[in-house]
mmCIF file of C-alpha atoms in Angstrom:
data_model
loop_
_atom_site.group_PDB
_atom_site.id
_atom_site.type_symbol
_atom_site.label_atom_id
_atom_site.label_comp_id
_atom_site.label_asym_id
_atom_site.label_seq_id
_atom_site.Cartn_x
_atom_site.Cartn_y
_atom_site.Cartn_z
ATOM 1 C CA ASP B 1 -26.500 35.712 -176.533
ATOM 2 C CA VAL B 2 -29.651 33.844 -175.496
ATOM 3 C CA GLN B 3 -32.126 34.055 -178.377
ATOM 4 C CA MET B 4 -35.777 34.340 -177.391
ATOM 5 C CA THR B 5 -38.325 33.176 -179.963
ATOM 6 C CA GLN B 6 -42.010 33.908 -179.524
ATOM 7 C CA SER B 7 -44.936 32.345 -181.328
ATOM 8 C CA PRO B 8 -47.143 33.313 -182.882
ATOM 9 C CA SER B 9 -45.905 36.691 -184.112
ATOM 10 C CA SER B 10 -49.473 37.922 -184.135
ATOM 11 C CA LEU B 11 -52.939 36.655 -183.347
ATOM 12 C CA SER B 12 -56.514 37.786 -183.544
ATOM 13 C CA ALA B 13 -58.987 36.545 -180.946
ATOM 14 C CA SER B 14 -62.434 37.340 -179.627
ATOM 15 C CA VAL B 15 -63.376 38.717 -176.245
ATOM 16 C CA GLY B 16 -63.639 35.835 -173.826
ATOM 17 C CA ASP B 17 -61.208 33.585 -175.719
ATOM 18 C CA ARG B 18 -58.327 31.839 -174.014
ATOM 19 C CA VAL B 19 -55.079 33.070 -175.546
ATOM 20 C CA THR B 20 -51.685 31.392 -175.299
ATOM 21 C CA ILE B 21 -48.346 32.872 -176.306
ATOM 22 C CA THR B 22 -45.202 30.780 -176.205
ATOM 23 C CA CYS B 23 -41.594 31.809 -175.738
ATOM 24 C CA ARG B 24 -38.615 29.538 -176.350
ATOM 25 C CA ALA B 25 -35.069 30.264 -175.226
ATOM 26 C CA SER B 26 -32.047 29.061 -177.194
ATOM 27 C CA GLN B 27 -30.577 27.717 -173.938
ATOM 28 C CA SER B 28 -31.888 27.156 -170.462
ATOM 29 C CA VAL B 29 -32.792 30.291 -168.511
ATOM 30 C CA ALA B 30 -34.183 28.325 -165.543
ATOM 31 C CA HIS B 31 -37.135 30.385 -164.257
ATOM 32 C CA TYR B 32 -35.548 33.738 -165.125
ATOM 33 C CA LEU B 33 -38.247 34.748 -167.573
ATOM 34 C CA ASN B 34 -40.446 37.844 -167.538
ATOM 35 C CA TRP B 35 -43.406 39.012 -169.616
ATOM 36 C CA TYR B 36 -44.319 42.570 -170.592
ATOM 37 C CA GLN B 37 -47.268 44.177 -172.335
ATOM 38 C CA GLN B 38 -46.758 47.191 -174.557
ATOM 39 C CA LYS B 39 -49.474 49.357 -176.054
ATOM 40 C CA LEU B 40 -48.819 51.514 -179.086
ATOM 41 C CA GLY B 41 -46.744 54.556 -178.227
ATOM 42 C CA LYS B 42 -46.376 53.538 -174.582
ATOM 43 C CA ALA B 43 -43.659 51.988 -172.452
ATOM 44 C CA PRO B 44 -43.773 48.269 -171.707
ATOM 45 C CA LYS B 45 -45.483 47.203 -168.507
ATOM 46 C CA LEU B 46 -44.424 44.223 -166.403
ATOM 47 C CA LEU B 47 -47.045 41.478 -166.248
ATOM 48 C CA ILE B 48 -45.267 38.342 -165.010
ATOM 49 C CA TYR B 49 -41.877 37.942 -163.349
ATOM 50 C CA ALA B 50 -39.842 34.837 -162.581
ATOM 51 C CA ALA B 51 -41.917 32.836 -165.078
ATOM 52 C CA SER B 52 -45.110 32.552 -163.052
ATOM 53 C CA ASN B 53 -45.456 35.414 -160.582
ATOM 54 C CA LEU B 54 -48.192 37.946 -161.270
ATOM 55 C CA GLN B 55 -47.065 41.539 -160.835
ATOM 56 C CA SER B 56 -49.115 43.532 -158.341
ATOM 57 C CA GLY B 57 -52.097 45.202 -159.971
ATOM 58 C CA VAL B 58 -52.140 42.908 -163.015
ATOM 59 C CA PRO B 59 -55.483 41.152 -163.543
ATOM 60 C CA ALA B 60 -55.632 37.517 -162.487
ATOM 61 C CA ARG B 61 -56.643 36.417 -166.004
ATOM 62 C CA PHE B 62 -52.938 36.670 -166.907
ATOM 63 C CA GLY B 63 -50.794 33.689 -166.031
ATOM 64 C CA GLY B 64 -47.317 32.406 -166.777
ATOM 65 C CA SER B 65 -45.718 28.993 -166.698
ATOM 66 C CA GLY B 66 -42.640 27.110 -167.782
ATOM 67 C CA SER B 67 -38.987 26.689 -166.962
ATOM 68 C CA GLY B 68 -35.759 25.920 -168.731
ATOM 69 C CA THR B 69 -36.323 26.773 -172.388
ATOM 70 C CA ASP B 70 -40.112 26.727 -172.843
ATOM 71 C CA PHE B 71 -42.514 29.269 -171.384
ATOM 72 C CA THR B 72 -46.137 30.235 -171.825
ATOM 73 C CA LEU B 73 -48.165 33.374 -171.204
ATOM 74 C CA THR B 74 -51.882 32.699 -170.963
ATOM 75 C CA ILE B 75 -54.769 35.126 -170.946
ATOM 76 C CA ALA B 76 -57.645 33.114 -169.516
ATOM 77 C CA SER B 77 -60.448 35.264 -170.889
ATOM 78 C CA LEU B 78 -59.390 37.952 -173.355
ATOM 79 C CA GLN B 79 -60.696 41.442 -172.612
ATOM 80 C CA PRO B 80 -60.890 44.431 -174.982
ATOM 81 C CA GLU B 81 -58.118 46.238 -173.098
ATOM 82 C CA ASP B 82 -55.686 43.337 -173.633
ATOM 83 C CA PHE B 83 -54.754 44.396 -177.166
ATOM 84 C CA GLY B 84 -51.105 45.227 -177.647
ATOM 85 C CA THR B 85 -47.737 43.563 -178.071
ATOM 86 C CA TYR B 86 -46.391 41.069 -175.563
ATOM 87 C CA TYR B 87 -42.685 40.453 -175.025
ATOM 88 C CA CYS B 88 -40.830 37.777 -173.130
ATOM 89 C CA GLN B 89 -37.414 38.604 -171.643
ATOM 90 C CA GLN B 90 -34.746 36.421 -170.088
ATOM 91 C CA SER B 91 -32.914 37.720 -167.043
ATOM 92 C CA TYR B 92 -30.543 34.775 -166.584
ATOM 93 C CA ARG B 93 -27.611 35.710 -168.773
ATOM 94 C CA THR B 94 -25.958 38.933 -169.943
ATOM 95 C CA PRO B 95 -26.953 40.493 -172.228
ATOM 96 C CA ARG B 96 -30.588 40.482 -171.214
ATOM 97 C CA THR B 97 -32.603 39.696 -174.322
ATOM 98 C CA PHE B 98 -36.192 40.028 -175.439
ATOM 99 C CA GLY B 99 -38.383 38.071 -177.796
ATOM 100 C CA GLN B 100 -39.506 39.659 -181.030
ATOM 101 C CA GLY B 101 -42.999 40.254 -179.672
ATOM 102 C CA THR B 102 -46.500 38.872 -180.191
ATOM 103 C CA THR B 103 -49.165 41.316 -181.278
ATOM 104 C CA VAL B 104 -52.654 40.573 -179.976
ATOM 105 C CA GLU B 105 -55.617 41.977 -181.866
ATOM 106 C CA ILE B 106 -59.182 41.859 -180.694
ATOM 107 C CA LYS B 107 -61.590 40.551 -183.338
ATOM 108 C CA GLN Q 1 -44.847 55.445 -156.320
ATOM 109 C CA VAL Q 2 -41.645 55.069 -158.306
ATOM 110 C CA GLN Q 3 -41.475 57.221 -161.421
ATOM 111 C CA LEU Q 4 -38.760 57.702 -164.017
ATOM 112 C CA GLN Q 5 -38.456 60.482 -166.572
ATOM 113 C CA GLU Q 6 -35.995 60.640 -169.456
ATOM 114 C CA SER Q 7 -34.616 63.926 -170.748
ATOM 115 C CA GLY Q 8 -32.312 64.809 -173.597
ATOM 116 C CA PRO Q 9 -32.192 65.861 -177.236
ATOM 117 C CA GLY Q 10 -34.618 64.410 -179.729
ATOM 118 C CA LEU Q 11 -32.307 64.885 -182.693
ATOM 119 C CA VAL Q 12 -28.607 64.131 -182.873
ATOM 120 C CA LYS Q 13 -26.241 64.200 -185.838
ATOM 121 C CA PRO Q 14 -24.371 61.130 -187.092
ATOM 122 C CA SER Q 15 -20.963 60.566 -185.460
ATOM 123 C CA GLU Q 16 -21.972 62.707 -182.462
ATOM 124 C CA THR Q 17 -22.583 61.602 -178.861
ATOM 125 C CA LEU Q 18 -26.014 61.075 -177.322
ATOM 126 C CA SER Q 19 -26.470 62.140 -173.717
ATOM 127 C CA LEU Q 20 -29.639 61.215 -171.842
ATOM 128 C CA THR Q 21 -30.562 61.674 -168.192
ATOM 129 C CA CYS Q 22 -33.159 59.841 -166.162
ATOM 130 C CA THR Q 23 -34.651 61.492 -163.094
ATOM 131 C CA VAL Q 24 -35.996 59.085 -160.496
ATOM 132 C CA SER Q 25 -38.717 60.088 -158.059
ATOM 133 C CA GLY Q 26 -40.509 58.243 -155.284
ATOM 134 C CA VAL Q 27 -37.489 56.223 -154.208
ATOM 135 C CA SER Q 28 -33.786 56.749 -153.543
ATOM 136 C CA ILE Q 29 -31.541 55.892 -156.443
ATOM 137 C CA LYS Q 30 -29.420 54.062 -153.867
ATOM 138 C CA SER Q 31 -32.152 51.459 -153.470
ATOM 139 C CA SER Q 32 -31.731 49.590 -156.743
ATOM 140 C CA TYR Q 33 -30.063 48.975 -160.074
ATOM 141 C CA TRP Q 34 -31.014 51.213 -162.995
ATOM 142 C CA SER Q 35 -31.096 50.330 -166.677
ATOM 143 C CA TRP Q 36 -31.341 51.756 -170.149
ATOM 144 C CA ILE Q 37 -33.297 49.882 -172.821
ATOM 145 C CA ARG Q 38 -33.991 51.025 -176.349
ATOM 146 C CA GLN Q 39 -36.451 50.147 -179.087
ATOM 147 C CA PRO Q 40 -35.939 51.025 -182.766
ATOM 148 C CA PRO Q 41 -39.178 51.967 -184.535
ATOM 149 C CA GLY Q 42 -41.231 48.856 -185.204
ATOM 150 C CA LYS Q 43 -38.688 46.532 -183.611
ATOM 151 C CA THR Q 44 -38.141 44.698 -180.367
ATOM 152 C CA LEU Q 45 -36.421 45.907 -177.232
ATOM 153 C CA GLU Q 46 -32.648 45.970 -176.734
ATOM 154 C CA TRP Q 47 -31.033 46.093 -173.297
ATOM 155 C CA ILE Q 48 -28.184 48.626 -173.231
ATOM 156 C CA GLY Q 49 -26.891 48.133 -169.707
ATOM 157 C CA HIS Q 50 -27.378 48.876 -166.038
ATOM 158 C CA ILE Q 51 -25.713 50.773 -163.224
ATOM 159 C CA PHE Q 52 -25.724 50.543 -159.445
ATOM 160 C CA HIS Q 53 -25.560 53.555 -157.141
ATOM 161 C CA ASP Q 54 -21.894 52.841 -156.420
ATOM 162 C CA GLY Q 55 -21.153 53.368 -160.096
ATOM 163 C CA SER Q 56 -20.615 49.725 -161.007
ATOM 164 C CA THR Q 57 -21.892 48.953 -164.487
ATOM 165 C CA THR Q 58 -22.727 46.098 -166.828
ATOM 166 C CA TYR Q 59 -23.110 46.809 -170.524
ATOM 167 C CA ASN Q 60 -24.418 44.919 -173.527
ATOM 168 C CA PRO Q 61 -21.280 43.592 -175.261
ATOM 169 C CA SER Q 62 -22.674 44.709 -178.621
ATOM 170 C CA LEU Q 63 -22.586 48.345 -177.455
ATOM 171 C CA LYS Q 64 -19.873 48.232 -174.826
ATOM 172 C CA SER Q 65 -17.270 50.136 -176.851
ATOM 173 C CA ARG Q 66 -19.641 53.104 -177.276
ATOM 174 C CA VAL Q 67 -21.607 53.187 -174.017
ATOM 175 C CA SER Q 68 -21.013 54.726 -170.642
ATOM 176 C CA MET Q 69 -23.371 55.219 -167.718
ATOM 177 C CA SER Q 70 -23.083 57.317 -164.616
ATOM 178 C CA VAL Q 71 -25.117 58.078 -161.517
ATOM 179 C CA ASP Q 72 -25.602 61.283 -159.521
ATOM 180 C CA THR Q 73 -26.994 60.326 -156.132
ATOM 181 C CA SER Q 74 -27.320 63.967 -155.032
ATOM 182 C CA LYS Q 75 -29.814 64.587 -157.840
ATOM 183 C CA ASN Q 76 -31.348 61.090 -157.842
ATOM 184 C CA GLN Q 77 -30.432 60.793 -161.507
ATOM 185 C CA PHE Q 78 -28.544 58.429 -163.753
ATOM 186 C CA SER Q 79 -27.274 59.047 -167.259
ATOM 187 C CA LEU Q 80 -26.389 57.400 -170.545
ATOM 188 C CA LYS Q 81 -23.775 58.398 -173.104
ATOM 189 C CA LEU Q 82 -23.614 56.705 -176.499
ATOM 190 C CA THR Q 83 -20.867 57.741 -178.887
ATOM 191 C CA SER Q 84 -20.294 57.525 -182.642
ATOM 192 C CA LEU Q 85 -23.961 57.568 -183.479
ATOM 193 C CA THR Q 86 -25.377 56.210 -186.740
ATOM 194 C CA ALA Q 87 -28.898 55.979 -188.102
ATOM 195 C CA ALA Q 88 -29.121 52.506 -186.557
ATOM 196 C CA ASP Q 89 -29.146 54.154 -183.121
ATOM 197 C CA THR Q 90 -32.459 55.865 -183.872
ATOM 198 C CA SER Q 91 -34.755 54.484 -181.177
ATOM 199 C CA VAL Q 92 -37.028 55.220 -178.287
ATOM 200 C CA TYR Q 93 -34.776 55.141 -175.226
ATOM 201 C CA TYR Q 94 -36.270 54.018 -171.925
ATOM 202 C CA CYS Q 95 -34.841 54.320 -168.445
ATOM 203 C CA VAL Q 96 -35.996 51.507 -166.202
ATOM 204 C CA ARG Q 97 -35.536 50.195 -162.688
ATOM 205 C CA ARG Q 98 -33.985 46.748 -162.504
ATOM 206 C CA VAL Q 99 -35.569 44.942 -159.585
ATOM 207 C CA VAL Q 100 -33.399 42.255 -158.007
ATOM 208 C CA GLN Q 101 -35.085 39.821 -155.632
ATOM 209 C CA GLY Q 102 -33.329 36.557 -156.285
ATOM 210 C CA ASN Q 103 -34.628 36.765 -159.802
ATOM 211 C CA ASN Q 104 -34.591 40.112 -161.624
ATOM 212 C CA TRP Q 105 -36.909 42.096 -163.865
ATOM 213 C CA PHE Q 106 -37.556 45.581 -165.226
ATOM 214 C CA ASP Q 107 -40.173 47.708 -163.469
ATOM 215 C CA PRO Q 108 -41.251 50.454 -163.737
ATOM 216 C CA TRP Q 109 -40.314 52.053 -167.045
ATOM 217 C CA GLY Q 110 -40.019 55.706 -167.951
ATOM 218 C CA GLN Q 111 -42.294 56.947 -170.720
ATOM 219 C CA GLY Q 112 -39.422 56.833 -173.211
ATOM 220 C CA THR Q 113 -37.827 59.464 -175.384
ATOM 221 C CA LEU Q 114 -37.442 59.215 -179.156
ATOM 222 C CA VAL Q 115 -33.941 59.942 -180.372
ATOM 223 C CA THR Q 116 -33.459 60.396 -184.096
ATOM 224 C CA VAL Q 117 -29.986 60.297 -185.608
ATOM 225 C CA SER Q 118 -29.968 62.391 -188.729
ATOM 226 C CA SER Q 119 -28.016 65.208 -190.324
#
């Protein structure tokens, strides 16, 4: 299986901060990498697909980059509603696998 | 607007079989692939497998011996069966559309249903 490792596991940042979450795959997944946001008690929501494509309706402050084994999710200016847990997911190999999650807390 | 809704028991006994159904609205089930993903309390997400409207399936090898999926195009539903349950199968189970456009991703997700395995 392709192991997905996210860092950090959690972070605390202030409104307006630039936040970066990284995701590393144990082998190349090309650009087959997606990002999801999950709020407590809710289903995950797609933010970024194919490494860098913003899902319709997602605010432009979210951005994704990377290819191969190293990927980044960036929140350009953190907003109060951005708290939650963020997951990366590779869609290159079966089984599809997710990172362990990064929990974002607003200071 | 595509919507998915899981239904099934919230409590199942160890060694029994879990049966869940997902009802799809807003789009024909023939239009896409459909997946099941689960999340144990406090843990990350685990992909269980997916099914196409023709009944073709792909399962997670770690669960393959216990999983089966089916689709009912007349009802716009697809289903999951998981046998020989243990406490480790306690999770929130999500039904999800698998979008395939060159690349592939999961969107949207059902609200999820908590399944507890306990006697």
